[in-house]
Coordinates of C-alpha atoms in Angstrom, one line a residue:
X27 CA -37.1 39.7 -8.9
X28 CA -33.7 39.6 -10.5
X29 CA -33.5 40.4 -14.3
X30 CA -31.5 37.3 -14.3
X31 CA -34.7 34.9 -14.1
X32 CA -35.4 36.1 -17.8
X33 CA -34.0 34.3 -20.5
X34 CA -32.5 37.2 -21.9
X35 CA -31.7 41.1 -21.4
X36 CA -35.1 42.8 -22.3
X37 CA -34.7 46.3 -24.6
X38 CA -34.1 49.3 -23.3
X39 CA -37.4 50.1 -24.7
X40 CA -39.3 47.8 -22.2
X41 CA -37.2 47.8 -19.5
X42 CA -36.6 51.4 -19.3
X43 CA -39.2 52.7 -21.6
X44 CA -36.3 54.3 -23.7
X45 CA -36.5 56.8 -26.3
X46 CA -34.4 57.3 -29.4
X47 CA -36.6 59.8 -31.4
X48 CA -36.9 63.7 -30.1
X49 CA -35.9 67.0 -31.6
X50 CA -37.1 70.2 -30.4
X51 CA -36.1 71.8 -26.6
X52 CA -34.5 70.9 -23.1
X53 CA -38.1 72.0 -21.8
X54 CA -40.3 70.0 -24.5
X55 CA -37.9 66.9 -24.1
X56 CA -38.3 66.9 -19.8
X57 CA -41.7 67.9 -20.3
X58 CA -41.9 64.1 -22.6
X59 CA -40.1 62.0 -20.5
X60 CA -42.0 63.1 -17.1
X61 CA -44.3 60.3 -16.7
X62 CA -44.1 57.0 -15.6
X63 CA -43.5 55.6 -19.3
X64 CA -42.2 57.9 -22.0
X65 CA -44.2 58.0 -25.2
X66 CA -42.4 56.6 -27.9
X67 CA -41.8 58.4 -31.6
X68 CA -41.0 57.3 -35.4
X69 CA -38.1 58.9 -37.8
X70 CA -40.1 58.6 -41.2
X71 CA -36.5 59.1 -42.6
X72 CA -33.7 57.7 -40.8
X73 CA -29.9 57.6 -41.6
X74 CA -27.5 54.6 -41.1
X75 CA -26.9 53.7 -37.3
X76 CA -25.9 51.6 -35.0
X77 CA -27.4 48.5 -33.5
X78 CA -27.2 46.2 -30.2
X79 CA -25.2 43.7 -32.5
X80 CA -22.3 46.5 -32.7
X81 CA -22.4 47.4 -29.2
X82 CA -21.7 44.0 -27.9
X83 CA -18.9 43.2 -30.4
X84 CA -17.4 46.1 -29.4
X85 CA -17.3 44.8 -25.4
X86 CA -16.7 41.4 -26.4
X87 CA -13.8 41.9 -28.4
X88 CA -11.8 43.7 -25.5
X89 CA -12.3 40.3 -23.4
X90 CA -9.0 38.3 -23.5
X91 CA -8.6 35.2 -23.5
X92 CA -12.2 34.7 -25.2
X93 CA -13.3 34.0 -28.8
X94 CA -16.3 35.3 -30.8
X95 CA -18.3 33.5 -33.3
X96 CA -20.8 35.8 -35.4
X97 CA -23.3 33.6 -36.4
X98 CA -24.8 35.2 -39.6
X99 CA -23.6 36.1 -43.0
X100 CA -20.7 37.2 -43.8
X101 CA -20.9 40.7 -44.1
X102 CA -22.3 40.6 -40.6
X103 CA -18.4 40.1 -39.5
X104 CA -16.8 42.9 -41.1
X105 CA -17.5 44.1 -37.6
X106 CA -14.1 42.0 -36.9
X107 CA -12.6 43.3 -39.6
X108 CA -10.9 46.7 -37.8
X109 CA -10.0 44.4 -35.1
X110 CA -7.9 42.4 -37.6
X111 CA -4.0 43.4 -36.4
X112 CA -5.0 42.8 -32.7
X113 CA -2.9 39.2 -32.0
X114 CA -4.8 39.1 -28.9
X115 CA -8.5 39.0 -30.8
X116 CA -10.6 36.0 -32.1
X117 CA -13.0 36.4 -34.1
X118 CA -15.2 33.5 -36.5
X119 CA -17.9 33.6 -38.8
X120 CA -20.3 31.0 -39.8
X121 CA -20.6 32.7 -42.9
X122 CA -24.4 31.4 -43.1
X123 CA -25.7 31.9 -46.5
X124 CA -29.4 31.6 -48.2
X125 CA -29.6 27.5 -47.8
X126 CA -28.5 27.5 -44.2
X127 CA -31.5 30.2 -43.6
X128 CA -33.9 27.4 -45.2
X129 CA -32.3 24.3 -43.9
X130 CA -30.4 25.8 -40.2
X131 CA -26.9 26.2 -39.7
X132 CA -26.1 24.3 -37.0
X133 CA -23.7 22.4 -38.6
X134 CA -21.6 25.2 -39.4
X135 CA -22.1 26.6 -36.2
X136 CA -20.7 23.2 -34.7
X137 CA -17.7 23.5 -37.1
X138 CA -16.9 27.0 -35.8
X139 CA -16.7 26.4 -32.1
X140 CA -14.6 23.5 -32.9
X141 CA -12.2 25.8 -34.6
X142 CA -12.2 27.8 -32.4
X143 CA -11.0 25.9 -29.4
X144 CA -8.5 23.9 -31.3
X145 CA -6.9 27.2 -33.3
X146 CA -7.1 30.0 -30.5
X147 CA -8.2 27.5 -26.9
X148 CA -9.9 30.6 -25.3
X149 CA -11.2 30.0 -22.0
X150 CA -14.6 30.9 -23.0
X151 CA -16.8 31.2 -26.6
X152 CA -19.3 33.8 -27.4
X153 CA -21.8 33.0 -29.9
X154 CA -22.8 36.5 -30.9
X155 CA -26.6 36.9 -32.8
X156 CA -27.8 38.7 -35.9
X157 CA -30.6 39.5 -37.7
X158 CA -29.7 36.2 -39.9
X159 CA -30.4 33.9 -36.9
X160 CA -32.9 35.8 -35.3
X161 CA -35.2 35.4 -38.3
X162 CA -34.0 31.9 -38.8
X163 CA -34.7 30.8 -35.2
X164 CA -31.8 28.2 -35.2
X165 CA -31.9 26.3 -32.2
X166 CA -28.6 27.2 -30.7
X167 CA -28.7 26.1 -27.5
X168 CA -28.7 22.5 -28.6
X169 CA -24.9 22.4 -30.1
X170 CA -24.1 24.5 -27.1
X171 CA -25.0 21.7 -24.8
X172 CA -23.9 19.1 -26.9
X173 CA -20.0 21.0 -27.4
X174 CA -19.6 22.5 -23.7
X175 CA -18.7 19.4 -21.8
X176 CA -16.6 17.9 -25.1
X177 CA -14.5 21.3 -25.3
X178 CA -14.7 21.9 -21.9
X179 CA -14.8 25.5 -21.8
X180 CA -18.4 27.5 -21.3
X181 CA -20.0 28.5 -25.0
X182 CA -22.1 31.5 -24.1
X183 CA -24.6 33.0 -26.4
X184 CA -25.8 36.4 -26.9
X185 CA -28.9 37.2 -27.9
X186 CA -28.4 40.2 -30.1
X187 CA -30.8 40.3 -32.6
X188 CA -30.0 43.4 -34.5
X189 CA -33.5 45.3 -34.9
X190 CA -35.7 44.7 -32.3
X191 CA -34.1 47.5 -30.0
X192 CA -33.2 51.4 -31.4
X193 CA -31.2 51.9 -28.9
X194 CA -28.0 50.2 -29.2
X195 CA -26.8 50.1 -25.5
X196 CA -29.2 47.2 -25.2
X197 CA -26.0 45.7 -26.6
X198 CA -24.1 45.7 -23.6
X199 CA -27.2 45.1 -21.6
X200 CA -27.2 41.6 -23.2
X201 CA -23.6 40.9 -22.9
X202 CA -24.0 41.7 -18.9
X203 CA -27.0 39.6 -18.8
X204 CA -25.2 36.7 -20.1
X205 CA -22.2 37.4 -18.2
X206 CA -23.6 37.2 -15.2
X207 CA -26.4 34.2 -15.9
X208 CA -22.9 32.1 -17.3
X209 CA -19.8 33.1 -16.1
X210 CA -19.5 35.3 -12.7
X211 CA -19.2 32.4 -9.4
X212 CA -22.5 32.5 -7.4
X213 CA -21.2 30.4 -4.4
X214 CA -18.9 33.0 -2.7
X215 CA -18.7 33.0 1.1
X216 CA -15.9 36.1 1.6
X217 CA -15.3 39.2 -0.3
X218 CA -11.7 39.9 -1.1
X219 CA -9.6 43.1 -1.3
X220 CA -10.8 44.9 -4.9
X221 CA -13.3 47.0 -6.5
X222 CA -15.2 46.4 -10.1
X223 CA -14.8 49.3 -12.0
X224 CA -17.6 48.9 -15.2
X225 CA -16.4 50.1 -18.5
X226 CA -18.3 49.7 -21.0
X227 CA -17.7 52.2 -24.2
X228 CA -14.6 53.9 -22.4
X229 CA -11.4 54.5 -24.4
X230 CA -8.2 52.5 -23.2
X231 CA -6.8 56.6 -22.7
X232 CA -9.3 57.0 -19.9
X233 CA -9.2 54.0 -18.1
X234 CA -5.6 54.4 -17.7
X235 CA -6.4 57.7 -16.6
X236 CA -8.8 56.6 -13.6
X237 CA -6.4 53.7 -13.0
X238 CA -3.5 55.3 -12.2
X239 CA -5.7 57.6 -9.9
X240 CA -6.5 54.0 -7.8
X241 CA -2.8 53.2 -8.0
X242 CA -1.9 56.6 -6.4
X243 CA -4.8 56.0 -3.8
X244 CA -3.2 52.2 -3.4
X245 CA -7.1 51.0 -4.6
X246 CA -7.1 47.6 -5.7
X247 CA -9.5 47.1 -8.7
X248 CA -10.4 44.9 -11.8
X249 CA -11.9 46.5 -15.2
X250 CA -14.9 44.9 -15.9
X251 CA -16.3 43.5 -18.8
X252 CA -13.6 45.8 -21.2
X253 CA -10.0 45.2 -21.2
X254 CA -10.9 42.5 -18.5
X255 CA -10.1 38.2 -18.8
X256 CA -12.4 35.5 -18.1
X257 CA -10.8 34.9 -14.8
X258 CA -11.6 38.5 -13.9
X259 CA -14.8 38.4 -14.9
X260 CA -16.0 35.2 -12.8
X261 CA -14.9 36.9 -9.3
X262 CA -16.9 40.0 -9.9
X263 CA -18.9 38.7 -7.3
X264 CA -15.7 38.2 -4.8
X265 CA -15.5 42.6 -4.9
X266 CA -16.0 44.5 -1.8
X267 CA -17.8 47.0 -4.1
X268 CA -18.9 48.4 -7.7
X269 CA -17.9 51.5 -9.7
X270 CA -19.5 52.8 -12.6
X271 CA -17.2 54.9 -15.3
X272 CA -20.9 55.2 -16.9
X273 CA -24.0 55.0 -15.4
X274 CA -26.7 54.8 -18.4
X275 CA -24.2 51.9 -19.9
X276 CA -23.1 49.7 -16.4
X277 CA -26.2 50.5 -13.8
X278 CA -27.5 47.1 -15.2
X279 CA -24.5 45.3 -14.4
X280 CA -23.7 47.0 -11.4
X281 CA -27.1 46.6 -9.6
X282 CA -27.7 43.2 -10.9
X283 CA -24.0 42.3 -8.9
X284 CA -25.5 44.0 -5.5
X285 CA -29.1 42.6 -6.2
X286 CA -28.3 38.8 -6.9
X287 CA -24.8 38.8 -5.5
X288 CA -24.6 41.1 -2.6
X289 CA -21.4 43.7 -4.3
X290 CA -22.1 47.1 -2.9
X291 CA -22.8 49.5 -5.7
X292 CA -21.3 52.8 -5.2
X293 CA -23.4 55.4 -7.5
X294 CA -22.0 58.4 -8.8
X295 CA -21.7 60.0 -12.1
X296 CA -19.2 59.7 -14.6
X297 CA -15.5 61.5 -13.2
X298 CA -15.8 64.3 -16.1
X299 CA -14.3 67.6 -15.4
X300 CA -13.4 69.0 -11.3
X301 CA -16.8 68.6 -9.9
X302 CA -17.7 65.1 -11.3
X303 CA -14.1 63.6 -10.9
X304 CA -14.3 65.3 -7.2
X305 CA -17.7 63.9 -6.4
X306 CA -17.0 60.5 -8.1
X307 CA -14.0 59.8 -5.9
X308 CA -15.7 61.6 -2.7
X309 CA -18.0 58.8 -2.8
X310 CA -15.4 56.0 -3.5
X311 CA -13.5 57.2 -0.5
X312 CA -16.1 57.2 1.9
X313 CA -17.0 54.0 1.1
X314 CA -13.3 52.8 1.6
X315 CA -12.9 54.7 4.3
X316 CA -10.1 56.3 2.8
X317 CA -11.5 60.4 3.1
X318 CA -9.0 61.9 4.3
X319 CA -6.4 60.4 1.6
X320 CA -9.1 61.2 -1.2
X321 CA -9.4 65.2 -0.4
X322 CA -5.2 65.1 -0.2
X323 CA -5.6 63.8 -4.1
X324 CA -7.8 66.2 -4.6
X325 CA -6.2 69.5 -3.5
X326 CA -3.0 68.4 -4.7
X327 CA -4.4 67.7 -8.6
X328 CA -6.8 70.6 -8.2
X329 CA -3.9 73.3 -7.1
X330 CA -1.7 71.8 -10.0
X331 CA -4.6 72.6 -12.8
X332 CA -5.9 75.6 -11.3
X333 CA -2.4 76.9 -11.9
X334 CA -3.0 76.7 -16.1
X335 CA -7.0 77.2 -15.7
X336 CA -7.8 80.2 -18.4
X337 CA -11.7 80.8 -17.6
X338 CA -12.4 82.9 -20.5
X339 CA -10.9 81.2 -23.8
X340 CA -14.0 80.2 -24.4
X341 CA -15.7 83.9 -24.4
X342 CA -18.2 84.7 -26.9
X343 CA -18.5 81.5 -28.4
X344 CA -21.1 78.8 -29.0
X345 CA -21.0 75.2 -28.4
X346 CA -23.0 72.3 -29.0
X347 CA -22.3 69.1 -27.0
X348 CA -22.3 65.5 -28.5
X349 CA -22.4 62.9 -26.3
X350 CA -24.0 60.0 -23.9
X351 CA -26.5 62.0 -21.4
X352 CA -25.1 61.0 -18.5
X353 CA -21.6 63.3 -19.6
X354 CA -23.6 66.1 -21.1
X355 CA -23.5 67.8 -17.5
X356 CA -20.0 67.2 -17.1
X357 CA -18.6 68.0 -20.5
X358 CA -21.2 71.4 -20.2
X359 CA -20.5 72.6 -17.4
X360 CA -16.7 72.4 -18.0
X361 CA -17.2 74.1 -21.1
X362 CA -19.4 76.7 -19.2
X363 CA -16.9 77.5 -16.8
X364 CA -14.5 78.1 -19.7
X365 CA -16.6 80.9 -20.8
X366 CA -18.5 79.3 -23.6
X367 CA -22.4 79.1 -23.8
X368 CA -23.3 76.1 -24.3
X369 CA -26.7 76.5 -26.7
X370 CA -27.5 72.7 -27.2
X371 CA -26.4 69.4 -27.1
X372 CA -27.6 65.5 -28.6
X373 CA -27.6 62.4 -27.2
X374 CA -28.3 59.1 -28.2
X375 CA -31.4 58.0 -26.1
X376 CA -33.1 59.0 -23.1
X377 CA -35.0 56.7 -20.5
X378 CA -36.2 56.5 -17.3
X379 CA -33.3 56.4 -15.6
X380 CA -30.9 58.8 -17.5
X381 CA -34.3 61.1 -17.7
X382 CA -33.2 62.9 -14.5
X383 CA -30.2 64.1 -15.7
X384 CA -31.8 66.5 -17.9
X385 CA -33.1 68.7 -14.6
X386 CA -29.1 69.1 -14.1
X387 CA -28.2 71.0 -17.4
X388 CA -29.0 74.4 -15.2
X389 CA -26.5 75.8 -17.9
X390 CA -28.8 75.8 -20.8
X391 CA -31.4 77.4 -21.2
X392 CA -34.7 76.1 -21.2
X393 CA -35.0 76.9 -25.3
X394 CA -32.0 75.1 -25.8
X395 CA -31.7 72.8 -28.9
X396 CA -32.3 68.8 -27.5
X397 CA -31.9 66.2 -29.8
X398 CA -32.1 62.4 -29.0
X399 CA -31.3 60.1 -31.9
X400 CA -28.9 57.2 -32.6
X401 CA -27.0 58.7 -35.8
X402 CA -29.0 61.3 -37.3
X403 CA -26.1 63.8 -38.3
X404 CA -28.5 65.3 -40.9
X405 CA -30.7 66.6 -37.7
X406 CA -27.5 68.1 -36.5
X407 CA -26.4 69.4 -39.4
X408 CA -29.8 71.5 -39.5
X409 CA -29.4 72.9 -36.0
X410 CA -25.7 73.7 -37.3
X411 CA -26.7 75.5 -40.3
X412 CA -29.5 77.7 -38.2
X413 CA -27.5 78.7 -35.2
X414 CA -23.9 79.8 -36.1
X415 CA -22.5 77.5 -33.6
X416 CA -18.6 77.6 -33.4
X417 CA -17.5 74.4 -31.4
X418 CA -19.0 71.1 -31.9
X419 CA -17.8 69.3 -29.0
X420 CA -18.5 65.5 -29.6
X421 CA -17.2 62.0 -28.3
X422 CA -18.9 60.6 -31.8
X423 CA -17.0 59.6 -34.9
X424 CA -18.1 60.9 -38.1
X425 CA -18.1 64.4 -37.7
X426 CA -17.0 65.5 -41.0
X427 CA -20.6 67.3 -41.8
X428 CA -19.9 69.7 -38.8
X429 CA -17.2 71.5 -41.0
X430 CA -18.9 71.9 -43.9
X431 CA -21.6 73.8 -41.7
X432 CA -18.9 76.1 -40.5
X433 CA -18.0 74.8 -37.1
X434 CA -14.7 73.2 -35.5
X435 CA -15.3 70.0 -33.7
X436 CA -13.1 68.9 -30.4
X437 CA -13.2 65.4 -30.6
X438 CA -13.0 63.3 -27.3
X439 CA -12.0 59.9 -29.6
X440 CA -9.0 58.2 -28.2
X441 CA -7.9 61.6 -26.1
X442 CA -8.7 61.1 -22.1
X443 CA -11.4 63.2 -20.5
X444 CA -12.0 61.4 -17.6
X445 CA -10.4 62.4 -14.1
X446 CA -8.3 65.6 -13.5
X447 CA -6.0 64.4 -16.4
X448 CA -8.8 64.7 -18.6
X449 CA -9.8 68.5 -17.8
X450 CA -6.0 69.1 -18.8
X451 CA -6.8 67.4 -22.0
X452 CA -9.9 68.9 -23.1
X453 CA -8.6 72.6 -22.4
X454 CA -5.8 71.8 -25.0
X455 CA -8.2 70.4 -27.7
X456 CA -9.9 73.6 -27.1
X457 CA -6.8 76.0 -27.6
X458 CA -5.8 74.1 -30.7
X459 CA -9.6 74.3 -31.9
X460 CA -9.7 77.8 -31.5
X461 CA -7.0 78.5 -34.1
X462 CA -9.2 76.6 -36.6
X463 CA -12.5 78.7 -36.1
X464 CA -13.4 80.9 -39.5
X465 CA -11.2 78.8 -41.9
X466 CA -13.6 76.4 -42.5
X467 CA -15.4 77.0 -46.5
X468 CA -16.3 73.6 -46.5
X469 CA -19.4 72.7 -48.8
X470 CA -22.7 71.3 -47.0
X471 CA -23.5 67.9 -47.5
X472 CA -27.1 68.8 -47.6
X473 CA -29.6 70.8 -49.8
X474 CA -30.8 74.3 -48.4
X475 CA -34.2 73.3 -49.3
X476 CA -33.8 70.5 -46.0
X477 CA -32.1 72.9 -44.1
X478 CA -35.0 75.3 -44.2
X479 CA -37.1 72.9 -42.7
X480 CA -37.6 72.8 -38.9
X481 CA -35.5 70.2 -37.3
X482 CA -37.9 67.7 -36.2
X483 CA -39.4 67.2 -39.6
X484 CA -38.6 63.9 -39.6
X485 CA -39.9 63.0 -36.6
X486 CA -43.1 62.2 -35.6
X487 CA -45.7 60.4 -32.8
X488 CA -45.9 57.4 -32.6
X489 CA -49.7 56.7 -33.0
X490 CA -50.5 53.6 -30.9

C-alpha cells in the first residue's frame, strides 16, 4: 500500500517511530533504537526549535514559478521575510487574526489566491498550514475546489500543522506527499533520458558541485523538489531513475516514485568525503552503465586531491560533529582520516530507518557523547564545557555558544562539502580553523551550576 492512499504525510513519529529526545552514548543510543519501535522520551525543558511548518517553507520557496500562501497570522510569515530580495519568490499571508479563528477565514483565504494569480500568475499555489488553522479546522479544501478550475492553475495544500511532529523533516515529508498526490503525471507510457536527483535541505554551493560532476559524466538530470519548476516537477515520473543527495530527508520521495510510479531508486549515501562521493557515483554508474567512465572521474579527481591531502593537521585534537545522521559517517570519517578524534557528535532525530547508520561510526568509540535533539544547544554546550573539545564541526546555524565554551566551529553553511570539491573545501575550513584555536575567552552563555549537571538532565522517559 502506497503512502499516497493517506490523506496526508503521517509524522515521522508514526511512520518511522522517530526519536528527537536522547543524550547519553553511541552504545546506549543503538542499544534504544534496536527494536522494532523506538521508545519515545520528553525534554521537561526545551529551547526554541524548529518545526515541519519551517521545513516545508524552506523547499517550497526554492520552487519557481510557484506561489505560497501561509495561512495563519501574521507573524507566522516572517518565515518569508529573509526571502524578501529574491524577485523570483512569492509569498502571501492571510494574515488571519482572533475573529477569523471564531468565525473561519475562508474568505481571506479566497482573496489571497486571487491575488496571487493575478499579481505573480504562478503555475501552481501552495496553501501552507499552521498551528492557526490546524486548531481552527477551516475547511480548506472547499475554496480550493471552488478557485482551481476559475484560475486554472492546481491550488495545493500542505498539511503542516506546526506541533504535532518534533521532528521537523516531517516538513518535507508533507511537501513530497502532496507533490506527488497533485502535481507529478501518473499516465506515462516511456521513460525519457534523465535522472531525479532529490534535494531537499542542500545548499545551492553543493548542488552545483554534484551537477557539474553529471555535466562532466554527460548525465542528464532534473533537481527535485529545490531549485526545481513546476514543469520539472510533474515529469518526475518520466526519469529513468532516482538519486538521493540525502537519504533520511528524500527516501520518502524517492521510494514513493519507484513504488507508485515505477522510477528506479538508486540507494546510496550522501557523496560526503572520497569514500561516500566514490560509492555514491559507483552506484550511479552501474546503473547507467557508464563504469568504466565513472572510475576515469574518479582517479582523475582522486590523484588531483591526494596531491594537497595533509593526513595529520588534525593531530591531537578533538572534534565534535553537528549534523543530519545520515552525514555523520561521512563528515567523521573525513575528519578521522585527517588525524582528528572524533569524541562525539548530535543529530537531530533518529528512526528506523536512519537507526542503522549508527553501527557505521566504527570511529567512535562506544562511550562516545550521542545527542539527538532538534535545537537544544544548551545540551551541547554542556558536553562542550566537560570535554575540552577543540573543533565543533557543524552544518547548523547558531553556533555562537560553541565559542564561549572555548571551541572553534567549521561551519558547512553555504560552503560545498558534497563531492570531491567538497573534501577540498572542508580541508581549508580546517586550516583556517586551526589558527583560531586558544584565542577564544569568550563568556558562557550558561551558569556553571547547569553545567555541572549531567547532560541528559533534561531528558527523560516517556511514561506511557
Amino acid at each position: 500500500m502506497s503512502f499516497l492512499d493517506e490523506r496526508r504525510a503521517l509524522t515521522r513519529e508514526k511512520r518511522l517511530s522517530s526519536l528527537s529526545h536522547f543524550h547519553g552514548t553511541l552504545e546506549g543510543l543503538i542499544d534504544e533504537t534496536s527494536g522494532s519501535e523506538i521508545r519515545q522520551r520528553i525534554r521537561t525543558f526545551s529551547q526554541i526549535h524548529a518545526d515541519e511548518t519551517i521545513y516545508a517553507f524552506d523547499v517550497l520557496s526554492e520552487i519557481e514559478d510557484a506561489a505560497i500562501i501561509v495561512n495563519g497570522s501574521i507573524g507566522c510569515s516572517a518565515l518569508g521575510v529573509v526571502k524578501a530580495e529574491d524577485e523570483k519568490f512569492s509569498w502571501f499571508s492571510t494574515n488571519l487574526v482572533e475573529r477569523d479563528t471564531i468565525l473561519g477565514g475562508d474568505d481571506k483565504l479566497r482573496e489571497a489566491i486571487l491575488r496571487a494569480n493575478e499579481e505573480k500568475h504562478p503555475k501552481a499555489i501552495f496553501i501552507l498550514g499552521t498551528p492557526v488553522v490546524a486548531i481552527n479546522n477551516d475547511d480548506i479544501n472547499s475554496v480550493i475546489l471552488e478557485l482551481e478550475d476559475e484560475i486554472g492553475i492546481p491550488i495545493i495544500s500542505i498539511y503542516t500543522d506546526g506541533f504535532k511532529s518534533k521532528t521537523p523533516v516531517t516538513g518535507y515529508d508533507i511537501v513530497t506527499h502532496s507533490l506527488l498526490k497533485y502535481l507529478v503525471d501518473k499516465d506515462v507510457e516511456t521513460k525519457e533520458d534523465f535522472i531525479n536527483v532529490i534535494s531537499f535541505s542542500e545548499s545551492i554551493e553543493d548542488v552545483a558541485s554534484i551537477a557539474s560532476i553529471f555535466h562532466e559524466l554527460n548525465i542528464n538530470f532534473q533537481v527535485l523538489p529545490k531549485f526545481s519548476s513546476i514543469d520539472e516537477i510533474k515529469k518526475a515520473s518520466k526519469a529513468k531513475a532516482t538519486v538521493v543527495l540525502n537519504p533520511e530527508e528524500g527516501d520518502y520521495l524517492a521510494k514513493e516514485l519507484e513504488g507508485v510510479f515505477k522510477v528506479p531508486y538508486i540507494e546510496s549515501e550522501a557523496p560526503i568525503g572520497f569514500r561516500g562521493t566514490k560509492n555514491f557515483l559507483l552506484k550511479l554508474g552501474t546503473f547507467l552503465k557508464i563504469e568504466d567512465e565513472v572510475i576515469a572521474f574518479i582517479d582523475e579527481a582522486e590523484a588531483k586531491i591526494s596531491e594537497q591531502f595533509v593526513s595529520n593537521i588534525l593531530e591531537d585534537k578533538k572534534v565534535f560533529v553537528d549534523a543530519s545522521l545520515s552525514k555523520v559517517y561521512g563528515y567523521g570519517r573525513l575528519l578521522t582520516n585527517l588525524g582528528g578524534k572524533v569524541v562525539g557528535f548530535s543529530s537531530p532525530f533518529v528512526d528506523l530507518e536512519n537507526r542503522k547508520q549508527l553501527k557505521r561510526l566504527d570511529f567512535l568509540q562506544k562511550s562516545a557523547i550521542a545527542i539527538i535533539g532538534n535545537g537544544q544547544q544548551f545540551e551541547k554546550a554542556n558536553e562542550l564545557s566537560k570535554n575540552e573539545i577543540d573543533i565543533y564541526f557543524s552544518e547548523n546555524i547558531g553556533n555562537s555558544f560553541v565559542t564561549d565554551e572555548g571551541a572553534v566551529v567549521v561551519s558547512t553553511k553555504n560552503r560545498v562539502t558534497y563531492g570531491f570539491e567538497g573534501v577540498d573545501v572542508i580541508i581549508s575550513s580546517i586550516r583556517r580553523a586551526l589558527r583560531l584555536i586558544g584565542n577564544n575567552n569568550g563568556v558562557s552563555s550558561y551558569k556553571d551550576s547547569f553545567k555541572r549537571r549531567s547532560g541528559n538532565w533534561y531528558v527523560k522517559q516517556e511514561v506511557s
